[in-house]
Structures are given as C-alpha cells and as structure tokens.
PDB file of C-alpha atoms in Angstrom:
ATOM      1  CA  MET A 295      -6.507 -15.834  65.711  1.00  0.00           C
ATOM      2  CA  GLU A 296      -3.397 -13.469  64.169  1.00  0.00           C
ATOM      3  CA  ASN A 297      -1.524 -16.989  62.888  1.00  0.00           C
ATOM      4  CA  GLU A 298      -4.711 -18.037  61.286  1.00  0.00           C
ATOM      5  CA  LEU A 299      -5.266 -14.839  59.697  1.00  0.00           C
ATOM      6  CA  LYS A 300      -1.522 -14.296  58.312  1.00  0.00           C
ATOM      7  CA  LEU A 301      -1.858 -18.202  57.150  1.00  0.00           C
ATOM      8  CA  LEU A 302      -4.850 -17.409  55.126  1.00  0.00           C
ATOM      9  CA  THR A 303      -3.491 -14.087  53.818  1.00  0.00           C
ATOM     10  CA  GLY A 304      -0.195 -16.126  52.483  1.00  0.00           C
ATOM     11  CA  ALA A 305      -2.074 -18.960  51.282  1.00  0.00           C
ATOM     12  CA  MET A 306      -4.481 -16.678  49.160  1.00  0.00           C
ATOM     13  CA  VAL A 307      -1.018 -14.581  47.946  1.00  0.00           C
ATOM     14  CA  THR A 308       0.475 -18.180  47.223  1.00  0.00           C
ATOM     15  CA  LEU A 309      -2.950 -19.180  45.043  1.00  0.00           C
ATOM     16  CA  ALA A 310      -3.152 -15.698  43.195  1.00  0.00           C
ATOM     17  CA  LEU A 311       0.489 -15.899  42.350  1.00  0.00           C
ATOM     18  CA  ALA A 312       0.140 -19.629  41.010  1.00  0.00           C
ATOM     19  CA  THR A 313      -3.004 -18.331  39.132  1.00  0.00           C
ATOM     20  CA  SER A 314      -1.571 -15.594  37.700  1.00  0.00           C
ATOM     21  CA  THR A 315       1.733 -17.463  36.882  1.00  0.00           C
ATOM     22  CA  LEU A 316       0.107 -20.724  35.320  1.00  0.00           C
ATOM     23  CA  VAL A 317      -3.282 -19.119  34.103  1.00  0.00           C
ATOM     24  CA  VAL A 318      -3.204 -15.668  33.278  1.00  0.00           C
ATOM     25  CA  VAL A 319       0.034 -14.888  31.873  1.00  0.00           C
ATOM     26  CA  PRO A 320      -0.497 -17.647  29.133  1.00  0.00           C
ATOM     27  CA  TYR A 321      -3.827 -16.830  28.192  1.00  0.00           C
ATOM     28  CA  LEU A 322      -2.289 -13.037  27.509  1.00  0.00           C
ATOM     29  CA  GLN A 323       0.163 -14.613  25.795  1.00  0.00           C
ATOM     30  CA  LEU A 324      -1.547 -16.687  23.498  1.00  0.00           C
ATOM     31  CA  SER A 325      -4.669 -15.008  23.231  1.00  0.00           C
ATOM     32  CA  ASP A 326      -4.067 -13.779  19.443  1.00  0.00           C
ATOM     33  CA  LEU A 327      -2.518 -16.669  18.590  1.00  0.00           C
ATOM     34  CA  LYS A 328      -3.678 -17.648  15.006  1.00  0.00           C
ATOM     35  CA  PRO A 329      -3.443 -21.165  13.114  1.00  0.00           C
ATOM     36  CA  ALA A 330      -0.738 -21.561  10.161  1.00  0.00           C
ATOM     37  CA  ALA A 331      -1.934 -21.444   6.896  1.00  0.00           C
ATOM     38  CA  SER A 332      -1.556 -24.729   6.117  1.00  0.00           C
ATOM     39  CA  LEU A 333      -3.226 -26.313   9.202  1.00  0.00           C
ATOM     40  CA  LYS A 334      -6.873 -27.090   8.172  1.00  0.00           C
ATOM     41  CA  PRO A 335      -9.592 -27.782  10.392  1.00  0.00           C
ATOM     42  CA  TYR A 336     -10.794 -30.903  10.771  1.00  0.00           C
ATOM     43  CA  THR A 337     -13.551 -32.632   8.640  1.00  0.00           C
ATOM     44  CA  SER A 338     -16.736 -34.200  10.266  1.00  0.00           C
ATOM     45  CA  VAL A 339     -15.010 -37.650   9.710  1.00  0.00           C
ATOM     46  CA  GLN A 340     -12.063 -36.780  11.240  1.00  0.00           C
ATOM     47  CA  LEU A 341     -13.626 -35.415  14.079  1.00  0.00           C
ATOM     48  CA  ARG A 342     -15.956 -38.867  14.538  1.00  0.00           C
ATOM     49  CA  GLY A 343     -12.117 -39.927  14.371  1.00  0.00           C
ATOM     50  CA  ARG A 344     -10.589 -38.130  16.803  1.00  0.00           C
ATOM     51  CA  GLU A 345     -13.654 -39.273  19.264  1.00  0.00           C
ATOM     52  CA  GLN A 346     -12.549 -43.170  18.800  1.00  0.00           C
ATOM     53  CA  TYR A 347      -8.995 -42.000  19.324  1.00  0.00           C
ATOM     54  CA  ILE A 348     -10.192 -41.125  22.693  1.00  0.00           C
ATOM     55  CA  LYS A 349     -12.745 -43.983  23.432  1.00  0.00           C
ATOM     56  CA  ASN A 350     -10.191 -46.406  22.351  1.00  0.00           C
ATOM     57  CA  GLY A 351      -7.430 -44.469  24.762  1.00  0.00           C
ATOM     58  CA  CYS A 352      -4.610 -44.150  22.175  1.00  0.00           C
ATOM     59  CA  ILE A 353      -3.951 -41.106  24.347  1.00  0.00           C
ATOM     60  CA  TYR A 354      -2.733 -43.544  27.292  1.00  0.00           C
ATOM     61  CA  CYS A 355       0.569 -44.589  25.388  1.00  0.00           C
ATOM     62  CA  HIS A 356       0.777 -42.141  22.352  1.00  0.00           C
ATOM     63  CA  SER A 357       1.666 -38.800  22.743  1.00  0.00           C
ATOM     64  CA  GLN A 358       1.280 -35.723  20.090  1.00  0.00           C
ATOM     65  CA  GLN A 359       4.055 -33.014  21.220  1.00  0.00           C
ATOM     66  CA  PRO A 360       7.662 -33.542  19.543  1.00  0.00           C
ATOM     67  CA  ARG A 361      10.004 -32.156  21.611  1.00  0.00           C
ATOM     68  CA  ASP A 362      12.706 -29.876  20.743  1.00  0.00           C
ATOM     69  CA  LYS A 363      16.287 -31.460  19.603  1.00  0.00           C
ATOM     70  CA  ALA A 364      17.516 -30.158  22.961  1.00  0.00           C
ATOM     71  CA  GLN A 365      15.518 -31.633  25.131  1.00  0.00           C
ATOM     72  CA  ALA A 366      14.816 -35.573  23.204  1.00  0.00           C
ATOM     73  CA  PRO A 367      15.617 -36.792  20.014  1.00  0.00           C
ATOM     74  CA  ASP A 368      12.206 -36.901  18.659  1.00  0.00           C
ATOM     75  CA  THR A 369      13.903 -35.187  14.895  1.00  0.00           C
ATOM     76  CA  GLN A 370      15.990 -38.449  15.032  1.00  0.00           C
ATOM     77  CA  ARG A 371      12.825 -40.851  15.649  1.00  0.00           C
ATOM     78  CA  GLY A 372      11.571 -39.144  12.603  1.00  0.00           C
ATOM     79  CA  TRP A 373       8.643 -37.485  14.573  1.00  0.00           C
ATOM     80  CA  GLY A 374       9.065 -34.093  13.291  1.00  0.00           C
ATOM     81  CA  ARG A 375      10.164 -31.180  14.191  1.00  0.00           C
ATOM     82  CA  ALA A 376       8.898 -29.589  18.012  1.00  0.00           C
ATOM     83  CA  SER A 377       5.231 -28.327  18.220  1.00  0.00           C
ATOM     84  CA  VAL A 378       4.168 -25.078  18.898  1.00  0.00           C
ATOM     85  CA  ALA A 379       0.975 -23.838  20.460  1.00  0.00           C
ATOM     86  CA  ALA A 380      -0.331 -22.710  16.728  1.00  0.00           C
ATOM     87  CA  ASP A 381      -0.594 -26.412  15.955  1.00  0.00           C
ATOM     88  CA  TYR A 382      -3.108 -26.900  18.485  1.00  0.00           C
ATOM     89  CA  TYR A 383      -5.431 -24.528  16.931  1.00  0.00           C
ATOM     90  CA  TYR A 384      -7.990 -26.578  16.426  1.00  0.00           C
ATOM     91  CA  ASP A 385      -8.061 -29.760  18.927  1.00  0.00           C
ATOM     92  CA  SER A 386     -10.572 -29.518  21.794  1.00  0.00           C
ATOM     93  CA  PRO A 387     -10.171 -30.892  23.886  1.00  0.00           C
ATOM     94  CA  HIS A 388      -6.277 -31.088  23.505  1.00  0.00           C
ATOM     95  CA  LEU A 389      -4.627 -34.662  23.137  1.00  0.00           C
ATOM     96  CA  LEU A 390      -0.844 -34.178  24.060  1.00  0.00           C
ATOM     97  CA  GLY A 391      -0.801 -37.428  26.085  1.00  0.00           C
ATOM     98  CA  THR A 392       1.680 -37.414  29.199  1.00  0.00           C
ATOM     99  CA  MET A 393       3.070 -41.201  28.070  1.00  0.00           C
ATOM    100  CA  ARG A 394       5.207 -42.587  25.446  1.00  0.00           C
ATOM    101  CA  THR A 395       4.419 -46.300  25.444  1.00  0.00           C
ATOM    102  CA  GLY A 396       4.457 -45.891  21.534  1.00  0.00           C
ATOM    103  CA  PRO A 397       5.799 -43.399  19.009  1.00  0.00           C
ATOM    104  CA  ASP A 398       4.128 -39.913  19.112  1.00  0.00           C
ATOM    105  CA  LEU A 399       1.563 -39.384  16.548  1.00  0.00           C
ATOM    106  CA  PHE A 400       2.264 -35.959  15.801  1.00  0.00           C
ATOM    107  CA  ASN A 401       3.209 -36.557  12.262  1.00  0.00           C
ATOM    108  CA  ILE A 402       1.734 -40.214  11.776  1.00  0.00           C
ATOM    109  CA  GLY A 403      -0.257 -38.958   8.422  1.00  0.00           C
ATOM    110  CA  ALA A 404       2.881 -37.882   7.104  1.00  0.00           C
ATOM    111  CA  ARG A 405       5.113 -41.322   8.114  1.00  0.00           C
ATOM    112  CA  GLN A 406       2.063 -43.651   7.295  1.00  0.00           C
ATOM    113  CA  PRO A 407       0.000 -42.152   4.824  1.00  0.00           C
ATOM    114  CA  SER A 408      -1.190 -45.444   3.793  1.00  0.00           C
ATOM    115  CA  ALA A 409      -4.789 -46.359   4.864  1.00  0.00           C
ATOM    116  CA  ASP A 410      -4.082 -50.097   4.252  1.00  0.00           C
ATOM    117  CA  TRP A 411      -1.191 -49.872   6.485  1.00  0.00           C
ATOM    118  CA  GLN A 412      -3.431 -48.187   9.295  1.00  0.00           C
ATOM    119  CA  LEU A 413      -6.151 -50.691   8.756  1.00  0.00           C
ATOM    120  CA  GLY A 414      -3.820 -53.343   9.012  1.00  0.00           C
ATOM    121  CA  HIS A 415      -1.727 -51.775  12.240  1.00  0.00           C
ATOM    122  CA  LEU A 416      -5.074 -51.480  13.886  1.00  0.00           C
ATOM    123  CA  TYR A 417      -6.213 -54.803  13.333  1.00  0.00           C
ATOM    124  CA  GLN A 418      -2.891 -56.737  14.119  1.00  0.00           C
ATOM    125  CA  PRO A 419      -0.129 -54.254  15.025  1.00  0.00           C
ATOM    126  CA  ARG A 420       2.432 -57.497  15.494  1.00  0.00           C
ATOM    127  CA  ALA A 421       1.888 -57.895  11.719  1.00  0.00           C
ATOM    128  CA  TYR A 422       3.255 -54.685  11.173  1.00  0.00           C
ATOM    129  CA  THR A 423       5.572 -54.020  14.269  1.00  0.00           C
ATOM    130  CA  PRO A 424       7.167 -57.510  15.306  1.00  0.00           C
ATOM    131  CA  GLY A 425       7.099 -56.976  18.952  1.00  0.00           C
ATOM    132  CA  SER A 426       4.562 -54.296  19.647  1.00  0.00           C
ATOM    133  CA  ILE A 427       2.822 -54.009  22.872  1.00  0.00           C
ATOM    134  CA  MET A 428       0.012 -52.256  21.419  1.00  0.00           C
ATOM    135  CA  PRO A 429      -3.097 -53.827  21.858  1.00  0.00           C
ATOM    136  CA  SER A 430      -5.380 -54.968  18.740  1.00  0.00           C
ATOM    137  CA  TYR A 431      -8.543 -53.646  17.949  1.00  0.00           C
ATOM    138  CA  PRO A 432     -10.545 -56.452  16.509  1.00  0.00           C
ATOM    139  CA  TYR A 433     -14.106 -55.012  17.375  1.00  0.00           C
ATOM    140  CA  LEU A 434     -13.115 -52.219  15.087  1.00  0.00           C
ATOM    141  CA  PHE A 435     -13.304 -54.768  12.014  1.00  0.00           C
ATOM    142  CA  GLU A 436     -15.609 -57.465  10.920  1.00  0.00           C
ATOM    143  CA  VAL A 437     -14.559 -61.080   9.790  1.00  0.00           C
ATOM    144  CA  LYS A 438     -17.101 -62.216   6.742  1.00  0.00           C
ATOM    145  CA  ASP A 439     -17.035 -65.098   4.442  1.00  0.00           C
ATOM    146  CA  GLN A 440     -16.670 -62.600   1.887  1.00  0.00           C
ATOM    147  CA  ALA A 441     -17.283 -58.552   1.253  1.00  0.00           C
ATOM    148  CA  ASP A 442     -20.249 -57.056   0.317  1.00  0.00           C
ATOM    149  CA  SER A 443     -20.453 -53.929  -2.022  1.00  0.00           C
ATOM    150  CA  GLY A 444     -18.773 -51.253  -0.362  1.00  0.00           C
ATOM    151  CA  ASP A 445     -17.075 -52.977   2.290  1.00  0.00           C
ATOM    152  CA  ARG A 446     -13.032 -51.584   2.765  1.00  0.00           C
ATOM    153  CA  VAL A 447     -11.094 -55.128   3.231  1.00  0.00           C
ATOM    154  CA  VAL A 448      -8.254 -54.949   5.300  1.00  0.00           C
ATOM    155  CA  ASN A 449      -5.161 -56.087   3.200  1.00  0.00           C
ATOM    156  CA  LEU A 450      -3.148 -57.916   5.912  1.00  0.00           C
ATOM    157  CA  PRO A 451       0.084 -59.597   5.368  1.00  0.00           C
ATOM    158  CA  PRO A 452       0.203 -63.266   4.816  1.00  0.00           C
ATOM    159  CA  GLY A 453      -0.496 -65.528   7.768  1.00  0.00           C
ATOM    160  CA  TYR A 454      -2.439 -62.998   9.772  1.00  0.00           C
ATOM    161  CA  ALA A 455      -6.004 -63.119   7.976  1.00  0.00           C
ATOM    162  CA  PRO A 456      -8.401 -65.265   9.042  1.00  0.00           C
ATOM    163  CA  PRO A 457      -8.114 -68.631   6.765  1.00  0.00           C
ATOM    164  CA  GLY A 458     -10.796 -68.310   4.122  1.00  0.00           C
ATOM    165  CA  LYS A 459     -12.133 -65.314   5.506  1.00  0.00           C
ATOM    166  CA  VAL A 460     -12.164 -61.546   4.843  1.00  0.00           C
ATOM    167  CA  VAL A 461     -11.444 -59.078   7.401  1.00  0.00           C
ATOM    168  CA  VAL A 462     -13.815 -55.817   6.896  1.00  0.00           C
ATOM    169  CA  ALA A 463     -13.331 -52.263   8.593  1.00  0.00           C
ATOM    170  CA  LYS A 464     -15.780 -50.977  10.433  1.00  0.00           C
ATOM    171  CA  PRO A 465     -16.959 -47.176  10.150  1.00  0.00           C
ATOM    172  CA  GLU A 466     -15.751 -46.417  13.264  1.00  0.00           C
ATOM    173  CA  ALA A 467     -12.213 -47.892  12.109  1.00  0.00           C
ATOM    174  CA  MET A 468     -12.423 -46.125   8.881  1.00  0.00           C
ATOM    175  CA  ASP A 469     -13.275 -42.874  11.086  1.00  0.00           C
ATOM    176  CA  LEU A 470      -9.965 -42.909  13.192  1.00  0.00           C
ATOM    177  CA  VAL A 471      -7.972 -44.017  10.311  1.00  0.00           C
ATOM    178  CA  GLN A 472      -8.866 -40.803   8.255  1.00  0.00           C
ATOM    179  CA  TYR A 473      -7.818 -38.632  11.392  1.00  0.00           C
ATOM    180  CA  LEU A 474      -4.653 -40.401  11.954  1.00  0.00           C
ATOM    181  CA  LEU A 475      -4.004 -39.750   7.919  1.00  0.00           C
ATOM    182  CA  GLY A 476      -5.062 -36.029   8.894  1.00  0.00           C
ATOM    183  CA  LEU A 477      -2.188 -35.635  12.093  1.00  0.00           C
ATOM    184  CA  ASP A 478       0.224 -34.231   9.216  1.00  0.00           C
ATOM    185  CA  HIS A 479       2.107 -31.288  10.858  1.00  0.00           C
ATOM    186  CA  THR A 480       5.077 -31.428   8.534  1.00  0.00           C
ATOM    187  CA  TYR A 481       4.366 -27.272   7.502  1.00  0.00           C
ATOM    188  CA  PRO A 482       6.917 -24.834   8.900  1.00  0.00           C
ATOM    189  CA  ALA A 483       6.283 -23.563  12.549  1.00  0.00           C
ATOM    190  CA  ILE A 484       4.861 -20.355  13.501  1.00  0.00           C
ATOM    191  CA  THR A 485       7.462 -18.518  15.005  1.00  0.00           C
ATOM    192  CA  ALA A 486       6.982 -15.545  17.762  1.00  0.00           C
ATOM    193  CA  ASN A 487       7.454 -12.927  14.790  1.00  0.00           C
ATOM    194  CA  ASP A 488       4.651 -14.386  12.523  1.00  0.00           C
ATOM    195  CA  VAL A 489       2.527 -13.512  15.713  1.00  0.00           C
ATOM    196  CA  LYS A 490       3.285  -9.883  15.874  1.00  0.00           C
ATOM    197  CA  LYS A 491       2.560  -9.618  12.112  1.00  0.00           C
TER     198      LYS A 491
END
C-alpha cells in the first residue's frame, strides 16, 4: 500500500509541475498581451474564409508561423519575420499548423496580393506553380458557358481554362481568398519592451 501511495503522490506532483510549466506560466506571461496597432480583427468575410481554410484542410499542409532565422531559413524563403504571440491575438482557434508540405502562409497576402492569382491557384495550382502537389479545389468554382452579371470570372493562364467555357468563383472561394489576402503580418513585431509599456 505504501508503494502505491508513493507512486500516486509522485504522479500527482509530476502532473502539477507539468501543468504549471506548460499552462499556468505561459498564461501568466501572455495574459496582458495586446495586439500590434497594425493588426486588425478579421472581417466577417475573412472569418467565413477562415472556416473554408479549416474545412478544406489547408492547415494540414501549410503552417502560419515563420521561424526565427536561427532555427530555419524562413526569411530567406520570403515568408517574413518570425511570428510572435501577439500576431495571433484575434485567432481562435490558432491555425499554426504542424506540417510544411506547402509554404508557410503567415504572409501570403503580402507575397501574393492578387485575388486573381489566389483564385486561379485554388482552381489549378499547377498552372501557377509547376510540379505543385497541392490539390485543386474545383468544387469551389463553377464552369459555365458564359458568366452572369455579378460573377467573378477566374482568369486562368492559356491552356488551363475549359475550352469555350468560363470558370466562376463560388462565394466560398471568394471568402477563402479574402482570408488569404488578409494574412499580411508585415508590420513590426511586438517586443517584450512593448508589452511592459
């Protein structure tokens, strides 16, 4: 009985230490964190696009957390500065990602600010990035004989548009593109000194 009590006590102490280290201390460190002045909340369209980002599994292949130059060559790849906690102030849930099958999207809105490029890339990635293994998302688009008034026609490179047809973005594609265009964290990062002010 004495050994079981020691084992249980040791397990509880270990659990308490781990919880303190991994949950309580970071919460206390970040509880007063404010967003950078240039970071704006998501619009309703961007929030709908964020839902599309989650539903379509973009998070499984793309991260949203460039690393410091001491850890990875992310700045050389053009992915932007290393992210800081304040960059995710309006994100719930956080979409940091765990894989980098594709490039980091933390600053895709700054790197590719064209809605035409984003739409075309979603419809047929290999038209814009030869050899890309990204799947296409044709169900976010509609192929028509001709566009109706108010339709957003996707301007595809020659050879990628269906012959005699037009590709029109559905609202879900437009929302997703607005979310991607909103991923622009090119403002200066908040430092520890900024938090203390």
